[in-house]
Amino acid sequence: MKILFNDVIQYSDAPKQIKSPALSDVYHFGAGLVINWTEPVKINSIGIGYTDANQFTVTFNDGSVFNINFTGNGLYMLNKTVTALQMTISSSASFAGRIGAGIGCDIPTSVTKEPSFHSTSTSRVTLAGQTIPGAGGYNFRTVSLDARYKITQKIMSEIDAGYKYTGMDYPFFLDLTDESYKLLFSKLYAAEKTQQSMTFQSGVRRFLYSRKFNFEERF
């Protein structure tokens, strides 16, 4: 999987709606969105959550241009790493819920995958055995992925750098293309169930750690 631990958009002058972890806090696009940083940041991926468009063009101040085909809430990897002070996003979108950017960390996961489907709807069964649908509720997906000794020092540094926000339960942008041969989806915007108390395991002398990630879809 590829996952964005440190969303550098949080340290930019982007509108607060773009930074909000709730995708319902939408930003309404005009001619385009220009995002600036006071110090250079490294970016090799863009996270996009909740939009009505399927095409985005991202342009950086060094002249690099990337076209992104939006297929679902999640992380989109670029074909190179850019050092940026400014990023411009243009699209036919009328709105977007959240946009993230930074270094997408590649963490290979074991063959075992545990996808699940859930609903918060509370139905009622009558004395006659009839189901009365509950009002409200929503459907969501979860997936458990196990990474055995794949978390390097570089990845741990990204986790540490972004923990100011992920420690506040900000969801992650994920690209699960490498896992999609066993899943029905390749993109996910999700929180990790224990991200406010993240523990890693290691039994080797090298700087390599293991962790089982349990993601729950967010909106």
mmCIF file of C-alpha atoms in Angstrom:
data_model
loop_
_atom_site.group_PDB
_atom_site.id
_atom_site.type_symbol
_atom_site.label_atom_id
_atom_site.label_comp_id
_atom_site.label_asym_id
_atom_site.label_seq_id
_atom_site.Cartn_x
_atom_site.Cartn_y
_atom_site.Cartn_z
ATOM 1 C CA MET A 1 0.000 0.000 0.000
ATOM 2 C CA LYS A 2 0.935 3.640 -0.440
ATOM 3 C CA ILE A 3 -0.097 5.914 2.402
ATOM 4 C CA LEU A 4 0.249 9.622 3.138
ATOM 5 C CA PHE A 5 1.357 10.092 6.746
ATOM 6 C CA ASN A 6 2.504 13.714 6.554
ATOM 7 C CA ASP A 7 0.066 15.949 4.684
ATOM 8 C CA VAL A 8 2.053 19.103 3.886
ATOM 9 C CA ILE A 9 -1.119 20.920 2.790
ATOM 10 C CA GLN A 10 -1.751 21.396 6.518
ATOM 11 C CA TYR A 11 1.299 23.704 6.638
ATOM 12 C CA SER A 12 0.289 25.765 3.597
ATOM 13 C CA ASP A 13 -2.004 28.734 2.998
ATOM 14 C CA ALA A 14 -4.710 26.483 1.545
ATOM 15 C CA PRO A 15 -8.336 27.281 2.470
ATOM 16 C CA LYS A 16 -9.534 25.735 5.716
ATOM 17 C CA GLN A 17 -12.111 23.626 3.854
ATOM 18 C CA ILE A 18 -9.332 21.903 1.910
ATOM 19 C CA LYS A 19 -7.514 21.111 5.170
ATOM 20 C CA SER A 20 -10.574 19.863 7.054
ATOM 21 C CA PRO A 21 -10.636 16.104 7.795
ATOM 22 C CA ALA A 22 -14.416 16.051 7.165
ATOM 23 C CA LEU A 23 -15.059 15.712 3.431
ATOM 24 C CA SER A 24 -18.419 17.450 3.834
ATOM 25 C CA ASP A 25 -16.545 20.734 4.478
ATOM 26 C CA VAL A 26 -16.268 21.395 0.753
ATOM 27 C CA TYR A 27 -14.224 24.057 -1.019
ATOM 28 C CA HIS A 28 -15.926 25.545 -4.094
ATOM 29 C CA PHE A 29 -13.538 25.871 -7.021
ATOM 30 C CA GLY A 30 -13.345 28.986 -9.142
ATOM 31 C CA ALA A 31 -10.736 29.480 -11.846
ATOM 32 C CA GLY A 32 -8.298 27.316 -9.877
ATOM 33 C CA LEU A 33 -6.686 26.805 -6.509
ATOM 34 C CA VAL A 34 -3.191 28.138 -5.750
ATOM 35 C CA ILE A 35 -1.436 26.792 -2.640
ATOM 36 C CA ASN A 36 1.797 28.275 -1.259
ATOM 37 C CA TRP A 37 4.388 27.230 1.318
ATOM 38 C CA THR A 38 6.921 29.414 3.116
ATOM 39 C CA GLU A 39 9.541 26.642 2.912
ATOM 40 C CA PRO A 40 10.151 24.002 0.208
ATOM 41 C CA VAL A 41 8.225 20.747 0.613
ATOM 42 C CA LYS A 42 8.693 17.384 -1.113
ATOM 43 C CA ILE A 43 5.685 15.899 -2.886
ATOM 44 C CA ASN A 44 5.289 12.617 -4.775
ATOM 45 C CA SER A 45 1.565 12.089 -4.253
ATOM 46 C CA ILE A 46 -1.746 13.944 -4.119
ATOM 47 C CA GLY A 47 -4.704 12.950 -1.957
ATOM 48 C CA ILE A 48 -8.201 13.815 -3.160
ATOM 49 C CA GLY A 49 -11.409 13.307 -1.239
ATOM 50 C CA TYR A 50 -14.997 13.921 -2.384
ATOM 51 C CA THR A 51 -15.403 15.829 -5.628
ATOM 52 C CA ASP A 52 -17.727 15.973 -8.623
ATOM 53 C CA ALA A 53 -14.929 15.850 -11.237
ATOM 54 C CA ASN A 54 -12.844 13.006 -12.653
ATOM 55 C CA GLN A 55 -9.898 15.038 -13.921
ATOM 56 C CA PHE A 56 -7.404 17.266 -12.098
ATOM 57 C CA THR A 57 -4.298 19.050 -13.365
ATOM 58 C CA VAL A 58 -1.597 19.845 -10.805
ATOM 59 C CA THR A 59 1.142 22.333 -11.718
ATOM 60 C CA PHE A 60 4.173 23.112 -9.556
ATOM 61 C CA ASN A 61 6.365 26.210 -9.533
ATOM 62 C CA ASP A 62 9.241 24.286 -11.172
ATOM 63 C CA GLY A 63 7.073 23.740 -14.256
ATOM 64 C CA SER A 64 6.144 20.116 -13.516
ATOM 65 C CA VAL A 65 2.603 19.255 -14.621
ATOM 66 C CA PHE A 66 0.624 16.145 -13.647
ATOM 67 C CA ASN A 67 -2.816 14.981 -14.791
ATOM 68 C CA ILE A 68 -4.821 12.942 -12.289
ATOM 69 C CA ASN A 69 -7.822 10.785 -13.161
ATOM 70 C CA PHE A 70 -10.008 10.725 -10.068
ATOM 71 C CA THR A 71 -11.533 7.292 -9.449
ATOM 72 C CA GLY A 72 -12.364 7.538 -5.749
ATOM 73 C CA ASN A 73 -11.350 9.100 -2.450
ATOM 74 C CA GLY A 74 -7.713 8.234 -1.831
ATOM 75 C CA LEU A 75 -4.070 8.772 -2.777
ATOM 76 C CA TYR A 76 -2.740 9.356 -6.300
ATOM 77 C CA MET A 77 0.967 8.777 -6.879
ATOM 78 C CA LEU A 78 2.976 11.055 -9.177
ATOM 79 C CA ASN A 79 5.751 9.679 -11.381
ATOM 80 C CA LYS A 80 8.449 11.695 -9.616
ATOM 81 C CA THR A 81 9.159 13.665 -6.443
ATOM 82 C CA VAL A 82 8.866 17.445 -6.719
ATOM 83 C CA THR A 83 10.333 20.059 -4.391
ATOM 84 C CA ALA A 84 7.712 22.780 -4.315
ATOM 85 C CA LEU A 85 6.948 26.221 -2.968
ATOM 86 C CA GLN A 86 3.704 26.561 -4.911
ATOM 87 C CA MET A 87 1.093 24.204 -6.334
ATOM 88 C CA THR A 88 -1.789 25.109 -8.636
ATOM 89 C CA ILE A 89 -4.789 22.816 -9.036
ATOM 90 C CA SER A 90 -7.163 23.259 -11.953
ATOM 91 C CA SER A 91 -10.205 21.131 -12.627
ATOM 92 C CA SER A 92 -13.740 21.095 -13.928
ATOM 93 C CA ALA A 93 -14.765 20.316 -10.342
ATOM 94 C CA SER A 94 -17.233 22.640 -8.686
ATOM 95 C CA PHE A 95 -16.138 21.437 -5.240
ATOM 96 C CA ALA A 96 -13.658 19.252 -3.340
ATOM 97 C CA GLY A 97 -13.828 18.000 0.239
ATOM 98 C CA ARG A 98 -10.134 17.667 1.050
ATOM 99 C CA ILE A 99 -6.851 17.749 -0.837
ATOM 100 C CA GLY A 100 -3.620 16.382 0.616
ATOM 101 C CA ALA A 101 -0.032 16.230 -0.642
ATOM 102 C CA GLY A 102 3.348 14.949 0.465
ATOM 103 C CA ILE A 103 5.444 11.809 0.385
ATOM 104 C CA GLY A 104 3.346 8.703 -0.203
ATOM 105 C CA CYS A 105 5.138 5.917 1.675
ATOM 106 C CA ASP A 106 5.235 2.492 0.046
ATOM 107 C CA ILE A 107 4.629 -0.240 2.650
ATOM 108 C CA PRO A 108 4.345 -3.769 1.197
ATOM 109 C CA THR A 109 1.725 -5.857 2.983
ATOM 110 C CA SER A 110 1.402 -9.603 3.523
ATOM 111 C CA VAL A 111 -0.787 -11.854 1.369
ATOM 112 C CA THR A 112 -3.472 -11.984 4.071
ATOM 113 C CA LYS A 113 -6.084 -9.247 3.580
ATOM 114 C CA GLU A 114 -9.177 -8.707 5.705
ATOM 115 C CA PRO A 115 -11.762 -6.508 3.958
ATOM 116 C CA SER A 116 -15.179 -5.988 5.555
ATOM 117 C CA PHE A 117 -18.419 -4.164 4.849
ATOM 118 C CA HIS A 118 -20.384 -2.424 7.602
ATOM 119 C CA SER A 119 -23.507 -0.374 8.200
ATOM 120 C CA THR A 120 -24.513 1.889 11.088
ATOM 121 C CA SER A 121 -28.202 1.497 10.261
ATOM 122 C CA THR A 122 -30.207 0.121 13.186
ATOM 123 C CA SER A 123 -33.165 -1.916 11.982
ATOM 124 C CA ARG A 124 -35.966 -3.277 14.148
ATOM 125 C CA VAL A 125 -37.582 -6.709 13.969
ATOM 126 C CA THR A 126 -41.254 -6.795 14.859
ATOM 127 C CA LEU A 127 -43.023 -9.559 16.802
ATOM 128 C CA ALA A 128 -44.263 -10.837 13.434
ATOM 129 C CA GLY A 129 -40.687 -11.236 12.192
ATOM 130 C CA GLN A 130 -40.765 -8.239 9.876
ATOM 131 C CA THR A 131 -37.760 -5.982 9.412
ATOM 132 C CA ILE A 132 -38.391 -2.262 9.860
ATOM 133 C CA PRO A 133 -35.471 -0.286 8.337
ATOM 134 C CA GLY A 134 -33.721 2.101 10.673
ATOM 135 C CA ALA A 135 -33.700 5.803 9.906
ATOM 136 C CA GLY A 136 -30.344 7.270 8.913
ATOM 137 C CA GLY A 137 -27.079 5.390 9.161
ATOM 138 C CA TYR A 138 -24.389 4.897 6.531
ATOM 139 C CA ASN A 139 -22.394 2.118 4.908
ATOM 140 C CA PHE A 140 -18.606 1.939 5.097
ATOM 141 C CA ARG A 141 -15.681 -0.384 4.424
ATOM 142 C CA THR A 142 -12.843 -1.576 6.622
ATOM 143 C CA VAL A 143 -9.656 -3.412 5.727
ATOM 144 C CA SER A 144 -6.856 -4.937 7.797
ATOM 145 C CA LEU A 145 -3.374 -5.071 6.273
ATOM 146 C CA ASP A 146 -0.306 -6.595 7.884
ATOM 147 C CA ALA A 147 3.173 -5.168 7.238
ATOM 148 C CA ARG A 148 5.954 -7.461 8.477
ATOM 149 C CA TYR A 149 9.310 -5.667 8.883
ATOM 150 C CA LYS A 150 8.562 -3.199 6.080
ATOM 151 C CA ILE A 151 8.498 0.060 8.053
ATOM 152 C CA THR A 152 11.881 1.708 7.591
ATOM 153 C CA GLN A 153 13.506 4.664 9.314
ATOM 154 C CA LYS A 154 12.422 6.940 6.451
ATOM 155 C CA ILE A 155 8.799 5.849 6.799
ATOM 156 C CA MET A 156 8.931 6.208 10.574
ATOM 157 C CA SER A 157 10.222 9.769 10.086
ATOM 158 C CA GLU A 158 7.185 10.548 7.902
ATOM 159 C CA ILE A 159 4.872 9.110 10.571
ATOM 160 C CA ASP A 160 6.548 11.282 13.199
ATOM 161 C CA ALA A 161 6.417 14.412 11.027
ATOM 162 C CA GLY A 162 2.700 14.057 10.349
ATOM 163 C CA TYR A 163 1.585 12.922 13.785
ATOM 164 C CA LYS A 164 0.470 16.406 14.843
ATOM 165 C CA TYR A 165 -2.600 15.860 12.671
ATOM 166 C CA THR A 166 -2.963 12.080 12.437
ATOM 167 C CA GLY A 167 -2.747 12.058 16.234
ATOM 168 C CA MET A 168 -5.919 14.187 16.129
ATOM 169 C CA ASP A 169 -7.584 11.383 14.147
ATOM 170 C CA TYR A 170 -7.224 12.987 10.716
ATOM 171 C CA PRO A 171 -7.890 10.200 8.181
ATOM 172 C CA PHE A 172 -5.220 8.910 5.804
ATOM 173 C CA PHE A 173 -5.206 8.937 2.010
ATOM 174 C CA LEU A 174 -4.400 5.444 0.703
ATOM 175 C CA ASP A 175 -3.525 3.917 -2.652
ATOM 176 C CA LEU A 176 -4.240 0.180 -2.527
ATOM 177 C CA THR A 177 -3.440 -0.584 -6.161
ATOM 178 C CA ASP A 178 -0.898 -3.239 -5.114
ATOM 179 C CA GLU A 179 -3.551 -4.914 -2.943
ATOM 180 C CA SER A 180 -6.465 -4.530 -5.376
ATOM 181 C CA TYR A 181 -5.949 -8.035 -6.818
ATOM 182 C CA LYS A 182 -7.660 -9.213 -3.611
ATOM 183 C CA LEU A 183 -9.853 -6.177 -2.922
ATOM 184 C CA LEU A 184 -12.807 -4.556 -4.696
ATOM 185 C CA PHE A 185 -11.254 -1.093 -4.425
ATOM 186 C CA SER A 186 -7.893 0.572 -4.997
ATOM 187 C CA LYS A 187 -8.426 3.931 -3.259
ATOM 188 C CA LEU A 188 -9.467 4.647 0.298
ATOM 189 C CA TYR A 189 -9.858 7.597 2.663
ATOM 190 C CA ALA A 190 -9.727 6.050 6.100
ATOM 191 C CA ALA A 191 -8.732 6.399 9.735
ATOM 192 C CA GLU A 192 -6.631 3.752 11.461
ATOM 193 C CA LYS A 193 -8.461 2.395 14.493
ATOM 194 C CA THR A 194 -5.538 2.938 16.903
ATOM 195 C CA GLN A 195 -3.776 5.877 15.246
ATOM 196 C CA GLN A 196 -3.996 7.924 18.434
ATOM 197 C CA SER A 197 -1.810 5.304 20.111
ATOM 198 C CA MET A 198 0.366 3.762 17.404
ATOM 199 C CA THR A 199 2.613 0.880 18.471
ATOM 200 C CA PHE A 200 5.198 -0.889 16.300
ATOM 201 C CA GLN A 201 6.984 -4.211 16.791
ATOM 202 C CA SER A 202 10.516 -5.296 15.936
ATOM 203 C CA GLY A 203 12.568 -8.391 16.744
ATOM 204 C CA VAL A 204 15.560 -7.774 14.489
ATOM 205 C CA ARG A 205 18.685 -5.639 14.921
ATOM 206 C CA ARG A 206 18.000 -3.510 11.844
ATOM 207 C CA PHE A 207 15.699 -0.456 11.806
ATOM 208 C CA LEU A 208 12.696 -2.401 10.515
ATOM 209 C CA TYR A 209 9.301 -2.465 12.196
ATOM 210 C CA SER A 210 6.051 -4.351 11.777
ATOM 211 C CA ARG A 211 2.466 -3.300 12.308
ATOM 212 C CA LYS A 212 -1.030 -4.503 11.527
ATOM 213 C CA PHE A 213 -3.070 -1.612 10.169
ATOM 214 C CA ASN A 214 -6.835 -1.619 10.668
ATOM 215 C CA PHE A 215 -8.422 1.024 8.456
ATOM 216 C CA GLU A 216 -12.010 2.262 8.693
ATOM 217 C CA GLU A 217 -13.461 4.360 5.889
ATOM 218 C CA ARG A 218 -14.232 8.004 6.623
ATOM 219 C CA PHE A 219 -16.253 10.612 4.764
#
